[in-house]
Coordinates of N, CA and C in Angstrom, one line a residue:
X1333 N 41.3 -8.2 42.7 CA 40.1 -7.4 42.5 C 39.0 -8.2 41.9
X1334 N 39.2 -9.2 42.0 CA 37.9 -10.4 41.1 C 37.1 -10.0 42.4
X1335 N 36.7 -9.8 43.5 CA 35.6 -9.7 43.6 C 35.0 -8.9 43.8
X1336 N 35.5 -7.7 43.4 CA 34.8 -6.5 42.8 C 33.8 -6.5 41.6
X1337 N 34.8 -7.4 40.5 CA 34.1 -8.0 39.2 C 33.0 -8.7 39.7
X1338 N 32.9 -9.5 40.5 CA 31.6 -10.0 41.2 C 30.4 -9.5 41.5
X1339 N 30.4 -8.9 42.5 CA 29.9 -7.5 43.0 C 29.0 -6.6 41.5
X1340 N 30.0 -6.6 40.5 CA 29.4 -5.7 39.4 C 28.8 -6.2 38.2
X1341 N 29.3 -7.6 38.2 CA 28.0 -8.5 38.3 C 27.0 -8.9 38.1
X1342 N 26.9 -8.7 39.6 CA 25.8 -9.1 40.2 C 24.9 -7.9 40.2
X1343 N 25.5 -6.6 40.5 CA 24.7 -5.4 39.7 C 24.5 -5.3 38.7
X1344 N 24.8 -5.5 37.8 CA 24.3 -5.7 36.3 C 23.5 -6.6 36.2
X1345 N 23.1 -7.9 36.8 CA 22.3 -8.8 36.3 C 20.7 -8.4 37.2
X1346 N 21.0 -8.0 38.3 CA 20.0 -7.1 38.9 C 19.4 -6.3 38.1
X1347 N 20.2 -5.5 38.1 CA 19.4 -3.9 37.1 C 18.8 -4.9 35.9
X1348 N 19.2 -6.1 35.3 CA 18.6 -6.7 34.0 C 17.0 -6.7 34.6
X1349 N 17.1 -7.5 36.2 CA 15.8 -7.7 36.0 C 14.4 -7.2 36.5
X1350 N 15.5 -6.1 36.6 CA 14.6 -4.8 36.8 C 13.4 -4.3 35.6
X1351 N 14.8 -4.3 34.4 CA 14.5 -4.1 33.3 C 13.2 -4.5 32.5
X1352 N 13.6 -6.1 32.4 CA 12.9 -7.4 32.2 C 11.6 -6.4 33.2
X1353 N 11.2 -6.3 34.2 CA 10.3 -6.3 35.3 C 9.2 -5.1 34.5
X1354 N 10.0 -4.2 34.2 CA 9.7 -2.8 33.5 C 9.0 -3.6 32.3
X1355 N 9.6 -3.7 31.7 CA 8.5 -4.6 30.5 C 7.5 -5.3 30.3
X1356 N 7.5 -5.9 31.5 CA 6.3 -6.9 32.1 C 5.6 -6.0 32.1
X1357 N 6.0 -5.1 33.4 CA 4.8 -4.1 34.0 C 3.6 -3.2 32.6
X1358 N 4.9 -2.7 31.4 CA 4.5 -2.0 30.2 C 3.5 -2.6 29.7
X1359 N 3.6 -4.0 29.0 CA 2.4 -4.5 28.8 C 1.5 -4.9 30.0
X1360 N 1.3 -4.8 31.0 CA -0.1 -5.3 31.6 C -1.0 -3.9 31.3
X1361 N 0.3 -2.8 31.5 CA -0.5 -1.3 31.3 C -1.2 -0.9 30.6
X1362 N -0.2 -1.6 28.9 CA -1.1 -1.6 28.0 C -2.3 -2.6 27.6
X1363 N -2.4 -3.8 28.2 CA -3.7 -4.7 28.4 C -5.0 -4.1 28.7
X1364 N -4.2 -3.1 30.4 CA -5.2 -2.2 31.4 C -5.9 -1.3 30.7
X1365 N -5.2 -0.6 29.8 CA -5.3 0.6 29.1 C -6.7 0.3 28.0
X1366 N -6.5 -0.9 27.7 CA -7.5 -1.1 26.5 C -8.7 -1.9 27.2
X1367 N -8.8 -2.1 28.6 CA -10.5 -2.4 29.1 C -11.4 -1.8 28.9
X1368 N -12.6 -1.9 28.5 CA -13.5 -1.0 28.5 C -14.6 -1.7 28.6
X1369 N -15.7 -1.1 29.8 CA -16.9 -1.5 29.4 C -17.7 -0.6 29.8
X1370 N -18.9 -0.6 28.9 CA -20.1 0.1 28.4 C -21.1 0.3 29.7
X1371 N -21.3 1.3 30.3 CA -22.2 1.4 31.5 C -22.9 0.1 31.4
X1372 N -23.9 -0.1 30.3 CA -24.6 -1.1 30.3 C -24.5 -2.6 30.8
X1373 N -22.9 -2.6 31.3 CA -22.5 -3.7 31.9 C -23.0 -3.9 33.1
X1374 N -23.2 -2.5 34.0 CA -23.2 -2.3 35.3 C -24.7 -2.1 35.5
X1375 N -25.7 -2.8 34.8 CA -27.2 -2.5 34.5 C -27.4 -3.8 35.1
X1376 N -28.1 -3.7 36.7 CA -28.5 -4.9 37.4 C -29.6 -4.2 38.1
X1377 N -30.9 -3.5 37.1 CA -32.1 -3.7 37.7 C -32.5 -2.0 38.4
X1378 N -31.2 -1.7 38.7 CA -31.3 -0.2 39.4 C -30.9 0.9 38.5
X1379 N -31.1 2.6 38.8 CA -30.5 3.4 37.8 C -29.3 3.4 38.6
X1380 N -28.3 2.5 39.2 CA -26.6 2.6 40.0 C -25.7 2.4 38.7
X1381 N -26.3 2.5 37.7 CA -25.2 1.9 36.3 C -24.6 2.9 36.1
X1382 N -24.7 4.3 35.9 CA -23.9 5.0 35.4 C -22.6 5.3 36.5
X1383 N -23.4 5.3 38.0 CA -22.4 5.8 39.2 C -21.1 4.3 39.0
X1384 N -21.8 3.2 39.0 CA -20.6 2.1 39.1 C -20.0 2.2 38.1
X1385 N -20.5 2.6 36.7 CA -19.5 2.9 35.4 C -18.1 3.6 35.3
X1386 N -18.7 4.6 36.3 CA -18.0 5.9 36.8 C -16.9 5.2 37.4
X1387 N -17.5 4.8 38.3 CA -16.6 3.9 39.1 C -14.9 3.2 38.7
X1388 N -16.0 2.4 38.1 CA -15.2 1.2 36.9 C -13.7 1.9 36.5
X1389 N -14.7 3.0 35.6 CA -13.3 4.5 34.9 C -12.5 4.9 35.3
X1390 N -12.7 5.4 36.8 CA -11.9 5.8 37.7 C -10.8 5.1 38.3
X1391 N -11.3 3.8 38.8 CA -10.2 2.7 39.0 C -9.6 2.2 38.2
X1392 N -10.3 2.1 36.9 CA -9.1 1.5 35.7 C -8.0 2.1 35.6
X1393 N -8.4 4.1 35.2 CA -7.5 5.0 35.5 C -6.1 5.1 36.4
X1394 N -6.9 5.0 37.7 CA -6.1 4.7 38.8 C -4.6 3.6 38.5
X1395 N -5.2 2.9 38.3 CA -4.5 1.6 37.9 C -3.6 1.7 36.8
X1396 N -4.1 2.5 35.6 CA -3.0 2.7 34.9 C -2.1 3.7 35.0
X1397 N -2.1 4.4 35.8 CA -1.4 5.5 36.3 C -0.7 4.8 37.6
X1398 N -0.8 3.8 38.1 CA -0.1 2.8 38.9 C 0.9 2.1 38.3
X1399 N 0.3 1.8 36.9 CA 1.0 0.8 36.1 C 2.4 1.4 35.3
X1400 N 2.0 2.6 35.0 CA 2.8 3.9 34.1 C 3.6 4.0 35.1
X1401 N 3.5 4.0 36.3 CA 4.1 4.6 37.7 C 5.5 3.5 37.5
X1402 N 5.3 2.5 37.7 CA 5.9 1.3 37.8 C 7.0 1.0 37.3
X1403 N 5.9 1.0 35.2 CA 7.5 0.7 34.6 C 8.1 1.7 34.7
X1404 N 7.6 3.0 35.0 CA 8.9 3.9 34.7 C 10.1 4.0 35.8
X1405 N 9.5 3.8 37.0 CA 10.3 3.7 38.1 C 11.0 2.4 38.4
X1406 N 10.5 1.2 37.4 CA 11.7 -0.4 37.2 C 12.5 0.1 36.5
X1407 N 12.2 0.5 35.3 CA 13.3 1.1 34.4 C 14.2 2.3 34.9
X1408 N 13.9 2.9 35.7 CA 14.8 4.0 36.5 C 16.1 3.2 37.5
X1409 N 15.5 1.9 38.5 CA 16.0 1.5 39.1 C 17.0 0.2 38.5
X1410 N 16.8 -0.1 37.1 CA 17.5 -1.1 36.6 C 18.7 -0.1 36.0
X1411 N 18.5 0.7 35.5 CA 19.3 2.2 35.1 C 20.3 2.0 36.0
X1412 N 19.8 2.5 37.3 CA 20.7 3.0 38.4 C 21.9 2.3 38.8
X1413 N 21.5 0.8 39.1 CA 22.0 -0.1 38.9 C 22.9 -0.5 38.0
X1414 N 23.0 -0.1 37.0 CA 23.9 -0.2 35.8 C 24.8 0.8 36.4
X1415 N 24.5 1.9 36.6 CA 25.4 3.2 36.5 C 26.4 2.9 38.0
X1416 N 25.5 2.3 39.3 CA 26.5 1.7 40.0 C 27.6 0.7 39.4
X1417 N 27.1 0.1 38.9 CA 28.1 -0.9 38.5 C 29.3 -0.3 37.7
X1418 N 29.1 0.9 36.8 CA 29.8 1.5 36.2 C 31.0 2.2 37.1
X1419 N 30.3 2.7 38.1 CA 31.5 3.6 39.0 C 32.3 2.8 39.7
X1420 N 31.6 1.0 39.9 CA 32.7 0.5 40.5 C 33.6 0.4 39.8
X1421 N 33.7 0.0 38.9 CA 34.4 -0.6 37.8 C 35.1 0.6 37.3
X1422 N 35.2 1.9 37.2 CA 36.2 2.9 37.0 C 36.7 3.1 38.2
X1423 N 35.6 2.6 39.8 CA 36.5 3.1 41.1 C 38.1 1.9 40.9
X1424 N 37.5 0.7 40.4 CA 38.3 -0.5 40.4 C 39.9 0.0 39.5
X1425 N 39.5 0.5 38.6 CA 40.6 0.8 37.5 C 41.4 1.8 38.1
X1426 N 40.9 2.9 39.0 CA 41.7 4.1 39.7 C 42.4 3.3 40.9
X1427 N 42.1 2.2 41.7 CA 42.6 1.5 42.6 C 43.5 0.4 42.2
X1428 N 43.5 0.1 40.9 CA 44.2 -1.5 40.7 C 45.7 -0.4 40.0
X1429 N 45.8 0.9 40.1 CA 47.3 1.5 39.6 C 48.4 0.5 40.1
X1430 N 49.3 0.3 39.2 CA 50.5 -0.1 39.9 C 51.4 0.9 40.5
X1431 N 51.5 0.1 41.6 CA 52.0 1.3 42.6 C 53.5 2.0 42.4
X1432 N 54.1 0.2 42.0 CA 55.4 0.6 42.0 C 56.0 1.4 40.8
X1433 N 55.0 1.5 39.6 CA 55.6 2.6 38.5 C 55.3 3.9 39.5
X1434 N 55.0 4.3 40.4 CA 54.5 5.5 40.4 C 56.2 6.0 41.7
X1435 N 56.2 5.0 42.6 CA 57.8 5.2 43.5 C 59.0 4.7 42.6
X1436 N 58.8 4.2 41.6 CA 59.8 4.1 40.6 C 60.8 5.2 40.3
X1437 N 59.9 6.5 40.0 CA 60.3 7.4 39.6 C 61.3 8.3 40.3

């Protein structure tokens, strides 16, 4: 059955870097989260400053609601991955019975 142990693993070290990935993603969110700039950025001559401000808001928004999206669904899928690995490894323990205590009897 060692290559079952393999197999689960290699699932576990997956779901790690899932994990790891989730965490990355959390901080860029939180980076995203704290942009801000002042309509007055978007002041090139025209009254378009407040609409591109708008703008700006909306897609940062976007983005962090992308970003939120992300880790939570890396961290869902490095999860998952654990919990497979879990069922092999109890499927493994229900399969590796010795047979012959059982016609012994």
């Amino acid at each position: 059955m060692d290559e079952l142990n393999v197999i689960t693993d290699a699932l576990r070290t997956e779901g790690g870097k899932w994990l790891q990935l989730s965490d990355s993603v959390a901080a860029i969110k939180g980076a995203t989260e704290r942009l801000s700039l002042d309509a007055s950025a978007f002041y090139i001559g025209d009254a378009n400053a407040g609409v591109h401000s708008a703008a700006y808001r909306d897609f940062q928004a976007f983005m962090v609601g992308i970003l939120t999206g992300a880790a939570t669904e890396f961290e869902q899928f490095g999860e998952a991955l654990r919990r497979v690995a879990d069922a092999y490894d109890q499927a493994d323990e229900v399969i590796s019975l010795d047979l012959n205590t059982i016609y012994e009897a």
